XYZ file of C-alpha atoms in Angstrom:
402
model
C 199.942 -31.783 -59.792
C 198.652 -29.565 -56.816
C 195.164 -29.003 -57.145
C 193.140 -25.907 -54.747
C 189.683 -25.695 -55.722
C 188.327 -21.560 -54.824
C 184.572 -21.415 -54.326
C 182.374 -18.180 -55.005
C 178.809 -18.128 -53.015
C 176.949 -16.276 -53.570
C 173.524 -15.490 -53.076
C 172.314 -17.398 -55.777
C 174.421 -19.382 -57.300
C 177.852 -21.016 -55.705
C 180.614 -21.227 -58.417
C 183.636 -23.009 -58.169
C 187.301 -22.886 -60.257
C 189.884 -26.116 -59.272
C 192.905 -24.807 -60.557
C 196.236 -26.838 -60.798
C 198.557 -24.495 -58.568
C 201.835 -26.176 -60.102
C 200.966 -24.921 -63.374
C 198.922 -21.943 -62.800
C 196.147 -22.847 -65.037
C 192.291 -23.265 -64.399
C 190.818 -27.395 -64.571
C 187.149 -26.971 -64.299
C 184.762 -25.030 -63.453
C 180.911 -25.310 -62.182
C 177.745 -23.797 -60.819
C 175.040 -24.853 -59.077
C 172.264 -23.520 -57.341
C 173.642 -21.480 -54.421
C 171.627 -23.954 -51.168
C 170.662 -20.572 -48.895
C 167.537 -22.246 -48.001
C 168.310 -25.422 -45.849
C 171.767 -25.186 -45.558
C 175.125 -23.258 -48.416
C 177.696 -26.171 -47.419
C 175.132 -28.365 -49.199
C 175.560 -25.842 -52.302
C 178.999 -25.859 -52.079
C 179.917 -29.379 -51.800
C 177.949 -30.272 -54.905
C 180.285 -27.571 -56.245
C 183.455 -28.902 -55.038
C 182.059 -32.395 -56.436
C 180.812 -31.056 -59.525
C 184.717 -29.958 -60.812
C 186.645 -33.014 -58.594
C 187.008 -32.329 -55.801
C 190.716 -30.793 -54.823
C 194.151 -30.578 -52.225
C 193.037 -27.447 -51.150
C 189.334 -25.331 -50.450
C 189.007 -21.932 -50.596
C 186.030 -19.863 -50.432
C 184.291 -16.354 -50.514
C 181.137 -15.732 -50.097
C 178.384 -13.206 -50.494
C 175.751 -14.942 -49.287
C 172.687 -12.963 -47.365
C 173.108 -10.078 -48.562
C 177.328 -10.379 -48.364
C 178.581 -7.635 -45.610
C 176.475 -3.931 -44.857
C 178.722 -1.442 -43.431
C 178.018 1.884 -40.982
C 179.998 4.134 -41.329
C 179.958 7.103 -38.848
C 183.055 10.446 -39.096
C 183.827 13.949 -37.977
C 182.901 15.374 -40.970
C 180.565 14.463 -43.749
C 183.232 15.576 -46.690
C 186.770 14.563 -45.516
C 186.485 11.278 -42.631
C 183.297 10.015 -43.294
C 183.911 10.106 -47.199
C 187.798 8.531 -46.840
C 185.624 5.735 -44.730
C 183.063 5.397 -46.636
C 185.657 4.734 -49.730
C 187.622 1.966 -47.308
C 184.182 0.707 -46.736
C 183.819 0.445 -50.159
C 187.344 -1.241 -51.024
C 186.981 -3.780 -47.873
C 183.825 -5.246 -49.973
C 181.002 -4.047 -47.870
C 177.826 -2.741 -48.660
C 177.532 1.174 -47.258
C 174.295 1.046 -45.822
C 174.539 4.107 -43.495
C 177.167 6.677 -43.515
C 176.711 10.118 -40.834
C 179.087 12.650 -39.398
C 179.746 14.551 -36.730
C 178.919 13.897 -33.236
C 175.677 12.035 -33.034
C 172.255 12.204 -31.032
C 169.404 9.702 -30.346
C 168.092 10.273 -34.164
C 171.069 9.126 -34.780
C 171.292 5.656 -33.202
C 167.184 5.174 -34.251
C 168.825 5.772 -37.953
C 172.357 3.825 -37.308
C 170.223 1.042 -35.719
C 166.732 1.425 -38.851
C 170.453 0.456 -41.367
C 171.021 -2.806 -39.678
C 174.385 -2.509 -40.596
C 177.078 -5.654 -39.549
C 179.895 -3.881 -38.931
C 180.675 0.357 -37.772
C 183.358 1.846 -38.939
C 184.186 4.573 -36.657
C 186.221 6.877 -37.903
C 186.609 11.047 -36.460
C 189.828 13.264 -36.696
C 192.981 13.435 -38.693
C 195.788 12.005 -36.201
C 196.914 15.502 -33.712
C 193.347 16.818 -34.805
C 189.844 17.079 -33.666
C 189.801 14.520 -30.662
C 185.843 15.188 -28.741
C 183.988 14.866 -31.900
C 185.648 10.712 -31.653
C 185.676 10.452 -27.766
C 181.706 11.919 -27.712
C 180.219 9.215 -30.549
C 182.877 6.264 -28.666
C 180.224 7.487 -25.267
C 177.216 7.441 -27.418
C 177.278 4.229 -28.427
C 178.988 2.657 -25.014
C 175.869 4.118 -23.303
C 173.540 2.670 -25.821
C 175.335 -0.817 -25.761
C 175.834 -1.259 -29.300
C 176.221 -4.871 -30.088
C 177.459 -4.673 -33.708
C 181.170 -4.884 -33.949
C 183.060 -1.294 -34.187
C 186.343 -1.273 -36.379
C 187.940 1.975 -34.776
C 189.996 3.766 -37.852
C 190.332 7.171 -35.871
C 192.277 10.246 -34.010
C 195.371 7.952 -33.187
C 195.717 10.506 -30.592
C 192.115 9.392 -28.279
C 191.959 6.287 -30.674
C 192.649 4.026 -27.215
C 190.462 6.279 -24.735
C 187.780 6.135 -27.265
C 188.370 1.928 -27.754
C 188.431 2.257 -23.836
C 185.212 3.767 -23.137
C 183.073 1.113 -25.867
C 184.967 -2.247 -24.631
C 184.247 -1.064 -20.546
C 180.311 -1.185 -21.857
C 181.030 -4.117 -23.884
C 180.783 -3.223 -27.045
C 182.809 -5.198 -29.617
C 186.146 -3.599 -30.500
C 188.828 -3.146 -32.995
C 190.781 -0.442 -33.371
C 193.660 -0.185 -36.247
C 195.060 2.650 -37.704
C 193.180 6.040 -38.796
C 192.065 5.662 -42.628
C 193.122 9.559 -42.688
C 196.313 10.471 -40.444
C 196.071 14.122 -42.274
C 194.299 16.107 -45.040
C 194.326 14.559 -48.449
C 196.169 10.947 -47.184
C 194.314 8.069 -47.017
C 195.688 5.045 -45.018
C 192.813 2.171 -46.274
C 194.847 -1.453 -45.458
C 195.157 -1.385 -41.480
C 190.570 -0.540 -42.011
C 190.494 -3.082 -44.635
C 192.402 -6.065 -43.317
C 190.289 -5.121 -39.473
C 186.459 -5.838 -41.545
C 188.083 -8.231 -43.104
C 188.890 -10.183 -40.038
C 185.761 -9.014 -38.518
C 183.419 -10.202 -41.370
C 184.914 -14.011 -40.772
C 184.448 -13.306 -36.911
C 181.456 -12.551 -36.157
C 179.371 -11.639 -39.239
C 179.269 -14.872 -40.989
C 178.499 -17.673 -38.741
C 175.667 -14.505 -37.553
C 174.107 -15.159 -40.808
C 172.583 -18.105 -40.210
C 173.464 -19.673 -43.389
C 174.810 -22.608 -42.119
C 174.528 -25.109 -39.097
C 177.555 -25.821 -37.147
C 180.857 -23.478 -38.027
C 182.232 -25.643 -40.646
C 180.850 -22.816 -43.340
C 182.437 -20.038 -40.800
C 185.822 -21.663 -40.451
C 186.317 -22.159 -44.194
C 185.597 -18.461 -45.825
C 188.407 -16.360 -46.293
C 186.505 -13.114 -47.518
C 183.477 -11.364 -48.629
C 183.854 -11.533 -52.483
C 183.540 -8.577 -53.443
C 186.496 -8.928 -51.593
C 188.726 -11.274 -53.020
C 187.493 -9.942 -56.513
C 188.779 -6.358 -55.226
C 192.227 -9.039 -54.918
C 192.495 -10.349 -57.980
C 192.195 -7.451 -59.883
C 194.398 -5.895 -57.737
C 196.685 -8.677 -58.833
C 195.184 -7.857 -62.169
C 197.023 -4.566 -62.299
C 200.040 -5.666 -60.527
C 200.487 -7.543 -63.843
C 199.827 -5.499 -66.194
C 201.466 -1.676 -65.514
C 198.338 -0.117 -66.528
C 194.639 0.881 -65.512
C 192.340 -2.094 -65.346
C 187.942 -1.177 -64.895
C 185.713 -3.807 -63.478
C 182.329 -3.654 -63.661
C 180.185 -7.165 -62.418
C 176.323 -7.209 -63.114
C 174.426 -9.319 -60.287
C 170.712 -9.725 -60.086
C 170.427 -8.339 -57.181
C 174.048 -5.272 -57.758
C 176.110 -3.607 -59.799
C 179.510 -2.958 -58.329
C 182.343 -1.792 -60.092
C 186.780 -1.849 -59.224
C 188.972 -0.071 -60.713
C 193.023 -0.193 -60.047
C 194.099 3.200 -61.490
C 198.272 4.046 -61.571
C 198.445 7.035 -59.174
C 198.801 10.854 -60.425
C 201.219 12.475 -58.375
C 199.279 15.700 -59.256
C 196.139 14.468 -57.869
C 198.258 13.402 -54.741
C 199.868 16.248 -53.658
C 199.207 19.007 -56.134
C 195.836 21.467 -56.446
C 193.771 18.691 -58.291
C 194.389 17.238 -54.691
C 191.312 15.573 -52.455
C 190.977 16.710 -48.956
C 189.576 12.797 -48.167
C 192.100 11.158 -49.435
C 192.378 9.248 -53.750
C 191.647 5.159 -53.520
C 193.490 4.246 -56.429
C 192.189 0.938 -55.875
C 188.565 1.030 -55.391
C 185.078 -0.737 -55.342
C 181.943 1.221 -55.322
C 178.420 -0.839 -55.135
C 175.275 -0.080 -56.384
C 172.662 -1.969 -54.583
C 169.633 -0.435 -56.473
C 170.931 -1.965 -60.126
C 170.498 -4.741 -61.135
C 168.761 -7.271 -63.988
C 166.426 -9.249 -61.673
C 165.201 -8.037 -58.061
C 167.101 -4.712 -58.820
C 165.272 -4.322 -62.654
C 163.209 -2.536 -60.984
C 165.695 0.244 -59.502
C 167.590 0.068 -62.977
C 164.924 1.368 -65.290
C 164.388 4.579 -62.112
C 168.130 5.401 -62.597
C 167.532 5.221 -66.164
C 165.402 8.131 -66.067
C 166.703 10.239 -63.649
C 169.713 9.694 -66.164
C 167.890 10.540 -69.249
C 168.540 7.228 -70.838
C 165.990 5.171 -72.770
C 163.345 2.390 -70.447
C 165.707 -0.586 -71.138
C 163.743 -3.907 -71.690
C 165.471 -7.495 -71.284
C 168.037 -9.026 -69.178
C 170.642 -7.660 -72.105
C 169.536 -3.455 -72.088
C 168.950 -3.951 -67.990
C 172.566 -4.948 -67.899
C 174.100 -2.545 -70.464
C 172.467 -0.308 -68.695
C 173.277 -0.794 -64.934
C 176.545 -1.334 -66.038
C 176.987 2.302 -67.174
C 174.825 3.891 -64.743
C 177.511 2.223 -61.927
C 180.621 3.422 -64.147
C 178.409 6.916 -64.315
C 178.453 6.583 -60.112
C 182.025 5.389 -59.817
C 184.218 7.572 -62.133
C 182.515 10.811 -61.333
C 185.583 13.016 -59.839
C 187.166 9.984 -59.761
C 190.781 10.948 -61.949
C 192.721 8.498 -64.325
C 189.454 6.471 -65.508
C 190.444 7.539 -69.130
C 194.081 6.068 -69.208
C 192.200 2.701 -68.051
C 193.789 -0.167 -70.882
C 191.780 -3.036 -70.112
C 187.496 -2.768 -68.736
C 186.974 -6.609 -67.461
C 182.809 -7.194 -68.064
C 181.260 -9.951 -65.409
C 177.955 -11.335 -64.454
C 175.951 -13.471 -65.589
C 174.546 -12.035 -68.524
C 178.179 -10.731 -69.451
C 179.710 -14.521 -69.341
C 176.412 -16.501 -71.147
C 176.261 -14.042 -74.550
C 176.014 -10.648 -73.985
C 178.959 -9.085 -72.799
C 179.393 -7.529 -76.110
C 176.258 -5.415 -76.209
C 177.033 -4.328 -72.851
C 181.158 -3.164 -72.338
C 180.272 -1.537 -75.726
C 177.213 0.562 -73.764
C 179.710 1.393 -71.674
C 182.489 2.252 -73.896
C 180.583 4.927 -75.708
C 179.055 6.689 -73.420
C 179.899 10.128 -73.779
C 177.270 11.825 -72.085
C 177.361 10.717 -68.635
C 179.647 13.123 -66.772
C 182.632 11.029 -67.118
C 185.408 9.944 -69.624
C 185.593 6.297 -70.829
C 188.402 4.958 -71.394
C 189.860 6.253 -74.842
C 192.131 3.866 -75.689
C 191.114 0.435 -73.893
C 190.721 -3.141 -74.722
C 187.265 -4.718 -73.895
C 186.271 -8.547 -72.667
C 184.788 -10.507 -70.467
C 185.731 -12.557 -67.614
C 184.226 -15.530 -68.962
C 185.439 -17.961 -66.498
C 185.051 -16.192 -63.354
C 188.304 -16.210 -62.192
C 189.013 -12.540 -60.761
C 187.248 -13.883 -57.745
C 189.247 -17.165 -57.980
C 192.839 -15.260 -58.364
C 191.578 -13.143 -55.454
C 191.817 -15.953 -52.716
C 194.961 -17.236 -54.411
C 196.533 -14.213 -53.711
C 197.540 -14.170 -50.176
C 198.934 -17.268 -49.787
C 200.125 -17.976 -53.953
C 200.437 -14.816 -54.777
C 202.412 -15.822 -57.978
C 200.332 -18.569 -58.703
C 197.366 -15.672 -58.412
C 199.712 -14.111 -60.876
C 200.335 -16.519 -63.430
C 196.543 -17.646 -64.244
C 195.778 -14.111 -64.289
C 198.211 -14.236 -67.057
C 197.044 -17.888 -68.229
C 193.164 -16.843 -68.331
C 192.508 -13.194 -69.250
C 194.986 -12.539 -72.373
């Protein structure tokens, strides 16, 4: 039997799952405190030992706050919004979004947001070129040391890249996130952000001494989970919605069946429709995010929550409202999955009932969805396996989420 250990190094807990690659079955899982105050490898090695080790090791991480991304585009409602959506799908927490030609105060606000990576977009291919070039000159003149993923107008991409690299700015150039109005192309930029995260960010957070941890990590945790959600959607052939309630943030993932009218008809979104998407709500949680959840409940006219389960239900409802507004297809979702410590430890039914009963939040909840909790935390493990072992990932999901 060939085995793999899939490890998610979170800010609070490090979770390990040992998988039989031949039978695509979960053998054992374990959870230990993350040892970020000393060296995250201590907790990682303890989690691997707790499941008995394995032949192969796959690691994702959101320790140290995960991936912080800034987005700069040409126009707020088009390329900046497209970049924002792509950044979220790449497993990033988008901490800054700006549009138009950058000024001195814009640079100051960018620095104050402390991003790990900057996604620079702007102009459809063959469209506006000057804004992208202006912003590249600004970043070059400021000698920004933040790694830049350049995903704008292909006609001037090389010129913009050369402007920045000539002044020492680290740049990865890739395909335009919005090559045409209404056409969103997230995958090249998403892959580039992942690569920059692995090369520049993991090692820069000083989570571990030496290079071993940076060499082990294959993805940001939200990116791995989204890959698992995508694999599950491919397996089932219908819409999937996942809400992950944590101590500090609440993440929502959706993988929907594309709607031709929403892509080409009168309901087309000028910033493009991301049929497989993730959003992160940095103000919603059940521990350090509890006060943010209470404040958001007031704004949403929901009852004041108390206790972890009520906090988790409120955070999930508000996060789904934010994720769903303006996003087509959620009414037709057939499977709603809950994740997070509170849900896995007995609060899942109450949280998911609250989500599916939310008829006053400005969105249409799924009408015929089955609800379940990812008790074994299998989505992250499947996402980690999906690149090298796609068949195993799909079979593992089929065996685990029935």
